[in-house]
Coordinates of C-alpha atoms in Angstrom, one line a residue:
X1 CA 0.0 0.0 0.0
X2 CA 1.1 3.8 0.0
X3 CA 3.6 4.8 1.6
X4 CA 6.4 3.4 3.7
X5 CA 5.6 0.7 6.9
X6 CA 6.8 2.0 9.7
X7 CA 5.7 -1.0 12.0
X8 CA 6.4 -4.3 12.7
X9 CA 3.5 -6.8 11.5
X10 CA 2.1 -9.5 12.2
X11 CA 2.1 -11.3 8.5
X12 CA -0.7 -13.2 7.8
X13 CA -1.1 -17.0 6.1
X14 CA -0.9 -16.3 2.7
X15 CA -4.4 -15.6 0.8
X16 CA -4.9 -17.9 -2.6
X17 CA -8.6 -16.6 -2.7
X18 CA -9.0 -14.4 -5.5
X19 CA -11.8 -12.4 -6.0
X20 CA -13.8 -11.9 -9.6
X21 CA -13.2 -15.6 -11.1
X22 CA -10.0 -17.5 -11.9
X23 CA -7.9 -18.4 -9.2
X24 CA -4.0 -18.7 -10.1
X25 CA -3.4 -22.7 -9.1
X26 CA -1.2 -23.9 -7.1
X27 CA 1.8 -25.5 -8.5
X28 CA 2.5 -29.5 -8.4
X29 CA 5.4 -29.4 -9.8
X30 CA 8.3 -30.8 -8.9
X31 CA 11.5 -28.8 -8.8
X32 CA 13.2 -30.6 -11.9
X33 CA 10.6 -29.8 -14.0
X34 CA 11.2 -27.8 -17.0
X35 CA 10.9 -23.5 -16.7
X36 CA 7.9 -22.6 -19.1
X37 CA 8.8 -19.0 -18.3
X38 CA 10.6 -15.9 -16.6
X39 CA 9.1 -13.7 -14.1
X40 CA 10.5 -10.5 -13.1
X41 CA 9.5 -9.1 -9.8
X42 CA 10.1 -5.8 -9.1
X43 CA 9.8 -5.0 -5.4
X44 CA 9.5 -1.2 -4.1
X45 CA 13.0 -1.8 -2.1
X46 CA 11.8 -0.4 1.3
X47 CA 13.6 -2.2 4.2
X48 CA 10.9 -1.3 7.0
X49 CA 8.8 -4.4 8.2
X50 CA 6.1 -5.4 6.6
X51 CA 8.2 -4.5 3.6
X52 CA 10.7 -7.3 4.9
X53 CA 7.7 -9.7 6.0
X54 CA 6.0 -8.6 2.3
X55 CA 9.7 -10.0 0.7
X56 CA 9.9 -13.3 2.8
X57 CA 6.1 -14.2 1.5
X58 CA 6.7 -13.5 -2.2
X59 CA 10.0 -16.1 -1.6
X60 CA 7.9 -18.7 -0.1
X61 CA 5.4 -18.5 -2.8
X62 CA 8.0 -18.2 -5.4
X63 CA 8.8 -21.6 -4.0
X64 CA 5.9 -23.0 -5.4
X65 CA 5.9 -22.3 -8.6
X66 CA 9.6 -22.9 -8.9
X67 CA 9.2 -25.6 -11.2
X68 CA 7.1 -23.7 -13.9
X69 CA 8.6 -20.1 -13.8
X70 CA 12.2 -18.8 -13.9
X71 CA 11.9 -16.4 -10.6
X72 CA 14.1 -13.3 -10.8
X73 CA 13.5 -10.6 -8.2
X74 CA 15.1 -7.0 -8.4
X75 CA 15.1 -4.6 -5.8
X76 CA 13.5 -1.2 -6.6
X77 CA 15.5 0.7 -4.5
X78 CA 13.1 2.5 -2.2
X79 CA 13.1 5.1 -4.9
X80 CA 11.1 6.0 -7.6
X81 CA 13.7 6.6 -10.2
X82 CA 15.7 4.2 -9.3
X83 CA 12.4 1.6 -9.5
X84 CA 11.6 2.9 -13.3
X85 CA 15.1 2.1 -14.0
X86 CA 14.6 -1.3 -12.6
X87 CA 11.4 -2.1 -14.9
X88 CA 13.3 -0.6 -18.0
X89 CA 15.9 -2.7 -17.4
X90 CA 13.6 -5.5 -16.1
X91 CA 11.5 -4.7 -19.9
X92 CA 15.0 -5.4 -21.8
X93 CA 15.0 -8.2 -20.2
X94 CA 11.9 -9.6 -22.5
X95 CA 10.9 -11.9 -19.4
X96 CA 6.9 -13.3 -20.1
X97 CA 5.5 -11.9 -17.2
X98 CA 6.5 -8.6 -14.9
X99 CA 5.3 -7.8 -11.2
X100 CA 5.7 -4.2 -10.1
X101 CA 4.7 -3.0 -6.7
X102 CA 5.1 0.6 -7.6
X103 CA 6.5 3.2 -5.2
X104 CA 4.4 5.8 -6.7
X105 CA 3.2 7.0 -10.3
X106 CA 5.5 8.0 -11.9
X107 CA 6.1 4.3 -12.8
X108 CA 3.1 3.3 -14.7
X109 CA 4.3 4.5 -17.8
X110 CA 6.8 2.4 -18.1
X111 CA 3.9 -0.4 -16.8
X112 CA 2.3 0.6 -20.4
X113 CA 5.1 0.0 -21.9
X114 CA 5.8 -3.2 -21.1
X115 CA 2.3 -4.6 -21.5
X116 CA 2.7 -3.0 -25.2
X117 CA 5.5 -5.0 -25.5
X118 CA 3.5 -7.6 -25.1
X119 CA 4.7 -8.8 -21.4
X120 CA 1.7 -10.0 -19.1
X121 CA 2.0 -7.7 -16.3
X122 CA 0.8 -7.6 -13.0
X123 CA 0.5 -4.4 -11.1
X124 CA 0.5 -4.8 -7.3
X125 CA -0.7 -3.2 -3.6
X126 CA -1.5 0.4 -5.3
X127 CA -4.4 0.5 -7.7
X128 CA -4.0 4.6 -8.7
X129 CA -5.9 4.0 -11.7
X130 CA -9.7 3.8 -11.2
X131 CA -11.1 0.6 -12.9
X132 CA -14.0 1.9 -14.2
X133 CA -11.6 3.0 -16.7
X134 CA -10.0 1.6 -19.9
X135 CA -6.6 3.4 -18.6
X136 CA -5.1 0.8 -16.9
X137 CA -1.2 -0.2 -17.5
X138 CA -1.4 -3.3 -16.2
X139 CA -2.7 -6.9 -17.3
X140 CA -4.1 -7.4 -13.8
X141 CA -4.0 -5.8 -10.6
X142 CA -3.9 -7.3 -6.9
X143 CA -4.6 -5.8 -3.9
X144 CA -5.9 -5.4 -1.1
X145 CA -10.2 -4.6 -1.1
X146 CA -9.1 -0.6 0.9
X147 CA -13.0 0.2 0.1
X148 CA -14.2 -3.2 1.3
X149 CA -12.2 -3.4 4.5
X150 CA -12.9 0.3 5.5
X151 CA -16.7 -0.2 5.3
X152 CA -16.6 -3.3 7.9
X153 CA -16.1 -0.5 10.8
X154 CA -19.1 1.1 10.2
X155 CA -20.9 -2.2 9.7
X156 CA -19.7 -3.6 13.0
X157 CA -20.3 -0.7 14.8
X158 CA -24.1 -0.4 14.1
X159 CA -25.1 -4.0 12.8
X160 CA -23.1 -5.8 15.8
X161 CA -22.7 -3.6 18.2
X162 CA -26.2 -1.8 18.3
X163 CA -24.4 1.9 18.3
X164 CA -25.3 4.9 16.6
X165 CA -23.7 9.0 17.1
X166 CA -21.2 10.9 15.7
X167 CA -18.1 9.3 13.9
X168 CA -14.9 11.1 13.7
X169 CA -12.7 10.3 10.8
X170 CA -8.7 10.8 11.2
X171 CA -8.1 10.8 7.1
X172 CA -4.7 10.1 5.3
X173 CA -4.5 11.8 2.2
X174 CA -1.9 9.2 0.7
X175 CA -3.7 7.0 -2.1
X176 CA -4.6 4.0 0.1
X177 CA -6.2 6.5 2.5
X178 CA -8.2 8.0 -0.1
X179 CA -9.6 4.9 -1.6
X180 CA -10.3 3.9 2.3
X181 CA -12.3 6.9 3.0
X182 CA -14.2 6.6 -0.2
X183 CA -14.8 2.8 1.2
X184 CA -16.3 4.3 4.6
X185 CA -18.0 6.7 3.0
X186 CA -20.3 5.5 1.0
X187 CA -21.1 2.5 3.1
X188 CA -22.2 5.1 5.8
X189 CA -24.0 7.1 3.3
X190 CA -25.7 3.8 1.7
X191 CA -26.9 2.4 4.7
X192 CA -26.2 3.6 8.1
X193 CA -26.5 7.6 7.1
X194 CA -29.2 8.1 10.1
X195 CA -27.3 6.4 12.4
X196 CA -23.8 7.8 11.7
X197 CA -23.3 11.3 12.0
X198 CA -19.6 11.6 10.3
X199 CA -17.1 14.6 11.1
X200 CA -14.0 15.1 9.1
X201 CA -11.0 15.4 11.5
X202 CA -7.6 16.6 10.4
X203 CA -5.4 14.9 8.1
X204 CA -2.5 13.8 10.2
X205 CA -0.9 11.1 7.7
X206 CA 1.4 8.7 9.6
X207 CA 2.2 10.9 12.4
X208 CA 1.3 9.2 15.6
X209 CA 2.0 12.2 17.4
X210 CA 0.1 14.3 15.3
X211 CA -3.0 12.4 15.4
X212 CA -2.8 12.2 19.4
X213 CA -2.1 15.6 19.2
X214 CA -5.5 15.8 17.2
X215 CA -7.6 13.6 18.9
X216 CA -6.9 15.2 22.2
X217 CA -8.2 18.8 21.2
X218 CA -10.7 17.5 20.0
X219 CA -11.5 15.1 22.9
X220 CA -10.9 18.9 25.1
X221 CA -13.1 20.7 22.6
X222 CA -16.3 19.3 24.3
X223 CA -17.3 18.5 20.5
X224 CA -19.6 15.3 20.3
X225 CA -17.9 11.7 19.3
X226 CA -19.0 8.6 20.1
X227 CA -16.5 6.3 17.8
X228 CA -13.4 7.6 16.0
X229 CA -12.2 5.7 12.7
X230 CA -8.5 6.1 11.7
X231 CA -7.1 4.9 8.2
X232 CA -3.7 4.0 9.4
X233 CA -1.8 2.1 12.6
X234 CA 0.1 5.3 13.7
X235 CA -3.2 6.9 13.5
X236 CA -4.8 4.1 14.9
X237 CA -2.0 4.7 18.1
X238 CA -2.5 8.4 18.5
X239 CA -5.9 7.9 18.7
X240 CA -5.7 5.7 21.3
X241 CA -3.2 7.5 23.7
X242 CA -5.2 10.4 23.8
X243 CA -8.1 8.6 24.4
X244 CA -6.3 7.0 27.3
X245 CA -5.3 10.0 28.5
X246 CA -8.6 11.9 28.2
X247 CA -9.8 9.1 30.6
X248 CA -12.6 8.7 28.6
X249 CA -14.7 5.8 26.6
X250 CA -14.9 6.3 23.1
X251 CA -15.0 3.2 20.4
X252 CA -11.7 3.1 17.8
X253 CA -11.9 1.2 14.3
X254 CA -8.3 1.3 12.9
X255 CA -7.5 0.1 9.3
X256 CA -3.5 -1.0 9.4
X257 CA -0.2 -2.5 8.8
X258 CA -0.7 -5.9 11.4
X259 CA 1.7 -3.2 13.7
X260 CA 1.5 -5.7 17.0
X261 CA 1.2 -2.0 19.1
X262 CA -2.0 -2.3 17.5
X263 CA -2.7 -5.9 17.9
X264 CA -1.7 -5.3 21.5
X265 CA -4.1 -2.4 22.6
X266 CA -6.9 -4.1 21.0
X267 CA -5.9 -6.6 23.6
X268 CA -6.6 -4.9 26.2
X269 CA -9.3 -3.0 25.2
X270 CA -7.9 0.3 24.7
X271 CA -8.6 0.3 20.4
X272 CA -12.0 -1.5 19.9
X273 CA -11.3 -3.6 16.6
X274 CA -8.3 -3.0 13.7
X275 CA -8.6 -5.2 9.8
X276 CA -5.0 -5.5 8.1
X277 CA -4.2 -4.4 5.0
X278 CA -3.0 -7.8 3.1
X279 CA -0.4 -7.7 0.1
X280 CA -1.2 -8.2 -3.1
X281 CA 2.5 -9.8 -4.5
X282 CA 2.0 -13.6 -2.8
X283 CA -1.3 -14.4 -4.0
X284 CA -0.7 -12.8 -7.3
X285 CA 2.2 -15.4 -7.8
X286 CA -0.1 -17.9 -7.7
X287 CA -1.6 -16.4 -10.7
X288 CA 1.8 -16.7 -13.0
X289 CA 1.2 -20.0 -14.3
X290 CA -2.2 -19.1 -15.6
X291 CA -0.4 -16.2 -17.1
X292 CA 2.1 -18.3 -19.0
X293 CA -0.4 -20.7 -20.3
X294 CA -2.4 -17.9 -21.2
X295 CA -5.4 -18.7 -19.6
X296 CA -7.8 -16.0 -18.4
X297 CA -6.6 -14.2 -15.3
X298 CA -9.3 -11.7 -13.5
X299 CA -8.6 -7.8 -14.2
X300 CA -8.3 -6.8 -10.7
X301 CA -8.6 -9.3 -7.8
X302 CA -9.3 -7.6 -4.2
X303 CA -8.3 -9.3 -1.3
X304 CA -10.6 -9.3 1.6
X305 CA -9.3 -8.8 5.1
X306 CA -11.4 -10.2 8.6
X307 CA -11.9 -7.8 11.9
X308 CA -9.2 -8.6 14.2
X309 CA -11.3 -7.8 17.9
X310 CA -10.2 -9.0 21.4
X311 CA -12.0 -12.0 21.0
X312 CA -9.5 -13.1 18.2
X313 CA -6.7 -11.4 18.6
X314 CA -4.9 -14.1 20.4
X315 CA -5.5 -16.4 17.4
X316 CA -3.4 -13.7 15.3
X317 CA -0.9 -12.8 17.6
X318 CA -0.3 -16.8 18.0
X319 CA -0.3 -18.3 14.1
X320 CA 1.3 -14.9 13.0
X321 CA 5.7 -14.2 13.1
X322 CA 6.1 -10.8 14.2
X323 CA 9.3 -9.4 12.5
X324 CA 11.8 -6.9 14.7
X325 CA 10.5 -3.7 14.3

């Protein structure tokens, strides 16, 4: 997703459901079999953790295709120059299939490019381009559903908990925090509109200081809130501690990372429920074989992400590694 991790997480089982038709198989086999094609991977090159966790999945499933693809992977260089220079070269290449996880836009050009050249390409984690559009530079896009996972806190709130006030929103202006508001949104607006009165807070990015700083004017303002949804784990964080320190009960949905400071206060009890944002890379591996066969692989495929709450937050904090942060 946008932007750099800046906490460690909790990396999930990897996800082989994909969504719109066509699942990429898994592959039987064996590793002497004969390569029926290259695949380039170009990763965004960031070193924080769930960047690290991200990289150790795509290996594994790499793994399992090993006996139909030729794997290469090439490091992007946490840059966005240096990452178009790393799909041109990756393009000269001429391998049959590339994976980009872009760093930003300024590489889907060269996206285009290789899909004209005719190279099946899979664009992954950051959509940027709407589908509802032609536009796309890409063969097929996975990623995580942002819109589908940001509209389960609402939900929860009023269909499982039996709640209803004012709702304040800590945005994040970055791409995934766009496409997660829009997500919240309109599922408030669709069909909990009289029972969720929404208040647009201050965009505070990934500054855990700044969205405690936030939260606790606004907490001192004497304004009404009843729940507060945040779009990011330092967010998510900020939130909480002012909360904490305001001495007061208010319900927090947080949209993340897997940061285990989140896992942790949803422990005990101090942020009400979180979802993780899944990558897109591992399960889109499973795809590659499809690819080369050129059998029909979905457009986009959104991965769908559960409510982590303290009733199951053990099971993820148990089944889950949790990389040094």
């Amino acid at each position: 997703m946008t932007g750099i991790r800046s906490w460690g997480i909790l990396a999930l089982p990897i996800i082989l459901l994909v969504a719109g038709g066509c699942n990429g198989p898994k592959s039987s086999a064996s590793s002497d079999s004969t390569p029926t094609g290259t695949v380039i991977y170009v990763s965004t090159g960031w070193t924080d953790p769930w960047s690290k966790t991200y990289e150790s999945q795509m290996d594994l499933a790499s793994k399992q295709i090993a006996g139909e693809v030729k794997f290469e992977k090439v490091d992007g260089g946490g840059d966005p120059q240096k990452q178009i220079k790393a799909v041109d070269d990756a393009i000269g290449k001429k391998p049959q299939v590339l994976m980009v996880s872009p760093i930003d836009e300024s590489v889907l050009p060269e996206l285009a490019r290789a899909k004209s050249a005719g190279i099946f390409v899979f664009q992954l984690d950051r959509c940027y381009v709407p589908w509802t559009t032609n536009k796309s530079p890409c063969n097929s896009f996975y990623g995580a559903d942002l819109p589908g996972i940001a509209s389960g806190a609402p939900f929860y709130y009023v269909s499982n908990l039996r709640q209803k006030g004012t709702g304040l929103i800590v945005p994040d202006s970055s791409a995934d925090g766009q496409e997660l508001l829009l997500g919240m949104q309109s599922s408030i607006k669709a069909k909990f509109k009289g029972n969720i009165t929404t208040v647009m807070g201050e965009d505070c990015g990934t500054d855990e200081n700044k969205a405690k700083a936030f939260v606790a004017s606004y907490l001192k303002s004497g304004k009404p809130v009843d729940v507060i949804f945040t779009m990011n784990d330092a967010a998510t964080l900020g939130a909480a501690e002012a909360v904490k320190e305001a001495g007061v009960k208010k319900y927090i949905f947080g949209v993340g990372n897997g940061s285990k400071e989140v896992y942790d206060a949803v422990k005990d009890g101090t942020v009400y429920a979180t979802s993780f944002i899944p990558p897109g890379g591992p399960t889109a591996l499973g795809a590659v074989p499809s690819a080369l066969k050129h059998e029909r692989i979905p457009k986009n495929s959104f991965i769908p992400s559960g409510m982590i709450l303290q009733k199951n937050v053990d099971q993820y904090l148990k089944d889950s590694s949790v990389p040094a942060s």
